[in-house]
Amino acid sequence: MLHRRTVLAGLSASVLANPFPTPALAASTASRNSEVFRDGDSIGTHTMEAVLGANGFEIDITIRLAVKVLGITAYRYELTNREVWKNGAIVSVSSTVNDDGTDDFSRIKRDGDGLKIEGSRHNGAASLNSVTTSYYATPFLERRPWISTQTGVPLKVSVNPEGRANWWSVTGELETKLGYKDGEWVACEFDAGGELAEYKLVRQSGKIGALWAQA
């Protein structure tokens, strides 16, 4: 059976220090739509819609996956996630997940000088340096911990250059390969039940990572 942790990244100091240019005027919205393939077959979509406003950086993320065998859905995954960030730190996260009939959730709120996590598989505190497993901007790759947007669990991961330019290998409690361009997450590869799964960018408007960096 497929699971989110199987289907669902060290950058150089110069890239991490300033991965996004700071324009005098920047668009206040950005979006990214990716199609997800497994063994060459389309199995769904991953969309991101972001806005930079008075409340900071806000992003809505939706994942819809369905693996079919002989026309029958053998596995389904659905995630709806809303994140709010300000000054480079999480303000709140609220996600709900249907992992093939299993309901999960992750709720994170800023609490003083830290974060409070309430998740389907973890409750506790975390530092303001924490990031989510949404990894839409390169600074996420050096920060720890990564908090699962599915379950709220702080994950232990290692991130290293993958071998291809602008690709990074994530190992540990999350296994995936992430591709970036100009500081923006644009591609992903992972094992999905013994088959190669890939994210391929379909449409992009604006730069999500750049908006995040300005919040």
PDB file of N, CA, C and O in Angstrom, residues 117 121-127 130-131 133 144-148 151-157 173:
ATOM      1  N   ILE A 117       2.310  22.390  18.372  1.00  0.00           N
ATOM      2  CA  ILE A 117       1.841  21.448  17.358  1.00  0.00           C
ATOM      3  C   ILE A 117       0.728  20.582  17.932  1.00  0.00           C
ATOM      4  O   ILE A 117       0.866  20.008  19.011  1.00  0.00           O
ATOM      5  N   ARG A 121      -0.725  12.532  14.874  1.00  0.00           N
ATOM      6  CA  ARG A 121       0.231  11.581  15.439  1.00  0.00           C
ATOM      7  C   ARG A 121       1.283  12.242  16.319  1.00  0.00           C
ATOM      8  O   ARG A 121       2.261  11.602  16.714  1.00  0.00           O
ATOM      9  N   HIS A 122       1.099  13.538  16.623  1.00  0.00           N
ATOM     10  CA  HIS A 122       2.069  14.213  17.492  1.00  0.00           C
ATOM     11  C   HIS A 122       1.466  15.475  18.078  1.00  0.00           C
ATOM     12  O   HIS A 122       0.814  16.250  17.379  1.00  0.00           O
ATOM     13  N   ASN A 123       1.692  15.671  19.379  1.00  0.00           N
ATOM     14  CA  ASN A 123       1.373  16.924  20.055  1.00  0.00           C
ATOM     15  C   ASN A 123       2.621  17.376  20.798  1.00  0.00           C
ATOM     16  O   ASN A 123       3.266  16.566  21.469  1.00  0.00           O
ATOM     17  N   GLY A 124       2.976  18.645  20.673  1.00  0.00           N
ATOM     18  CA  GLY A 124       4.162  19.109  21.374  1.00  0.00           C
ATOM     19  C   GLY A 124       4.581  20.487  20.915  1.00  0.00           C
ATOM     20  O   GLY A 124       3.854  21.186  20.211  1.00  0.00           O
ATOM     21  N   ALA A 125       5.795  20.866  21.320  1.00  0.00           N
ATOM     22  CA  ALA A 125       6.345  22.175  20.994  1.00  0.00           C
ATOM     23  C   ALA A 125       7.468  22.023  19.977  1.00  0.00           C
ATOM     24  O   ALA A 125       8.059  20.955  19.830  1.00  0.00           O
ATOM     25  N   ALA A 126       7.751  23.109  19.260  1.00  0.00           N
ATOM     26  CA  ALA A 126       8.848  23.124  18.296  1.00  0.00           C
ATOM     27  C   ALA A 126       9.403  24.539  18.229  1.00  0.00           C
ATOM     28  O   ALA A 126       8.754  25.505  18.652  1.00  0.00           O
ATOM     29  N   SER A 127      10.603  24.674  17.693  1.00  0.00           N
ATOM     30  CA  SER A 127      11.254  25.979  17.605  1.00  0.00           C
ATOM     31  C   SER A 127      10.720  26.772  16.423  1.00  0.00           C
ATOM     32  O   SER A 127      10.156  26.217  15.479  1.00  0.00           O
ATOM     33  N   SER A 130      11.590  25.911  12.760  1.00  0.00           N
ATOM     34  CA  SER A 130      10.945  24.791  12.077  1.00  0.00           C
ATOM     35  C   SER A 130      10.364  25.226  10.737  1.00  0.00           C
ATOM     36  O   SER A 130       9.960  26.383  10.550  1.00  0.00           O
ATOM     37  N   VAL A 131      10.306  24.268   9.809  1.00  0.00           N
ATOM     38  CA  VAL A 131       9.633  24.483   8.531  1.00  0.00           C
ATOM     39  C   VAL A 131       8.693  23.315   8.285  1.00  0.00           C
ATOM     40  O   VAL A 131       8.677  22.343   9.050  1.00  0.00           O
ATOM     41  N   THR A 133       6.825  20.360   5.553  1.00  0.00           N
ATOM     42  CA  THR A 133       7.182  19.481   4.433  1.00  0.00           C
ATOM     43  C   THR A 133       6.544  19.979   3.124  1.00  0.00           C
ATOM     44  O   THR A 133       6.251  19.190   2.232  1.00  0.00           O
ATOM     45  N   ARG A 144      15.729  23.021  10.416  1.00  0.00           N
ATOM     46  CA  ARG A 144      15.224  21.827  11.093  1.00  0.00           C
ATOM     47  C   ARG A 144      14.417  22.256  12.321  1.00  0.00           C
ATOM     48  O   ARG A 144      14.741  23.274  12.940  1.00  0.00           O
ATOM     49  N   PRO A 145      13.419  21.433  12.710  1.00  0.00           N
ATOM     50  CA  PRO A 145      12.993  20.221  12.007  1.00  0.00           C
ATOM     51  C   PRO A 145      12.035  20.542  10.874  1.00  0.00           C
ATOM     52  O   PRO A 145      11.555  21.665  10.750  1.00  0.00           O
ATOM     53  N   TRP A 146      11.753  19.528  10.054  1.00  0.00           N
ATOM     54  CA  TRP A 146      10.662  19.589   9.102  1.00  0.00           C
ATOM     55  C   TRP A 146       9.439  18.987   9.790  1.00  0.00           C
ATOM     56  O   TRP A 146       9.477  17.839  10.224  1.00  0.00           O
ATOM     57  N   ILE A 147       8.374  19.756   9.873  1.00  0.00           N
ATOM     58  CA  ILE A 147       7.150  19.254  10.501  1.00  0.00           C
ATOM     59  C   ILE A 147       6.223  18.721   9.419  1.00  0.00           C
ATOM     60  O   ILE A 147       5.899  19.419   8.456  1.00  0.00           O
ATOM     61  N   SER A 148       5.782  17.479   9.579  1.00  0.00           N
ATOM     62  CA  SER A 148       4.900  16.854   8.593  1.00  0.00           C
ATOM     63  C   SER A 148       3.575  17.597   8.516  1.00  0.00           C
ATOM     64  O   SER A 148       2.883  17.770   9.530  1.00  0.00           O
ATOM     65  N   THR A 151       0.785  14.797   9.515  1.00  0.00           N
ATOM     66  CA  THR A 151       0.566  14.251  10.868  1.00  0.00           C
ATOM     67  C   THR A 151       1.016  15.156  11.999  1.00  0.00           C
ATOM     68  O   THR A 151       0.698  14.903  13.156  1.00  0.00           O
ATOM     69  N   GLY A 152       1.790  16.210  11.710  1.00  0.00           N
ATOM     70  CA  GLY A 152       2.331  17.066  12.756  1.00  0.00           C
ATOM     71  C   GLY A 152       3.622  16.556  13.367  1.00  0.00           C
ATOM     72  O   GLY A 152       4.177  17.194  14.265  1.00  0.00           O
ATOM     73  N   VAL A 153       4.141  15.438  12.908  1.00  0.00           N
ATOM     74  CA  VAL A 153       5.359  14.856  13.474  1.00  0.00           C
ATOM     75  C   VAL A 153       6.590  15.636  12.998  1.00  0.00           C
ATOM     76  O   VAL A 153       6.762  15.841  11.790  1.00  0.00           O
ATOM     77  N   PRO A 154       7.468  16.089  13.913  1.00  0.00           N
ATOM     78  CA  PRO A 154       8.744  16.680  13.504  1.00  0.00           C
ATOM     79  C   PRO A 154       9.661  15.576  12.973  1.00  0.00           C
ATOM     80  O   PRO A 154       9.964  14.617  13.685  1.00  0.00           O
ATOM     81  N   LEU A 155      10.073  15.689  11.729  1.00  0.00           N
ATOM     82  CA  LEU A 155      10.817  14.627  11.068  1.00  0.00           C
ATOM     83  C   LEU A 155      12.322  14.878  11.127  1.00  0.00           C
ATOM     84  O   LEU A 155      12.785  16.004  10.956  1.00  0.00           O
ATOM     85  N   LYS A 156      13.077  13.796  11.324  1.00  0.00           N
ATOM     86  CA  LYS A 156      14.530  13.863  11.269  1.00  0.00           C
ATOM     87  C   LYS A 156      14.955  13.542   9.840  1.00  0.00           C
ATOM     88  O   LYS A 156      14.722  12.434   9.351  1.00  0.00           O
ATOM     89  N   VAL A 157      15.552  14.530   9.178  1.00  0.00           N
ATOM     90  CA  VAL A 157      15.967  14.348   7.788  1.00  0.00           C
ATOM     91  C   VAL A 157      17.385  14.872   7.584  1.00  0.00           C
ATOM     92  O   VAL A 157      17.869  15.719   8.335  1.00  0.00           O
ATOM     93  N   GLU A 173      13.582  10.233   7.880  1.00  0.00           N
ATOM     94  CA  GLU A 173      12.165   9.932   8.093  1.00  0.00           C
ATOM     95  C   GLU A 173      11.280  10.431   6.954  1.00  0.00           C
ATOM     96  O   GLU A 173      10.063  10.260   6.992  1.00  0.00           O
TER      97      GLU A 173
END
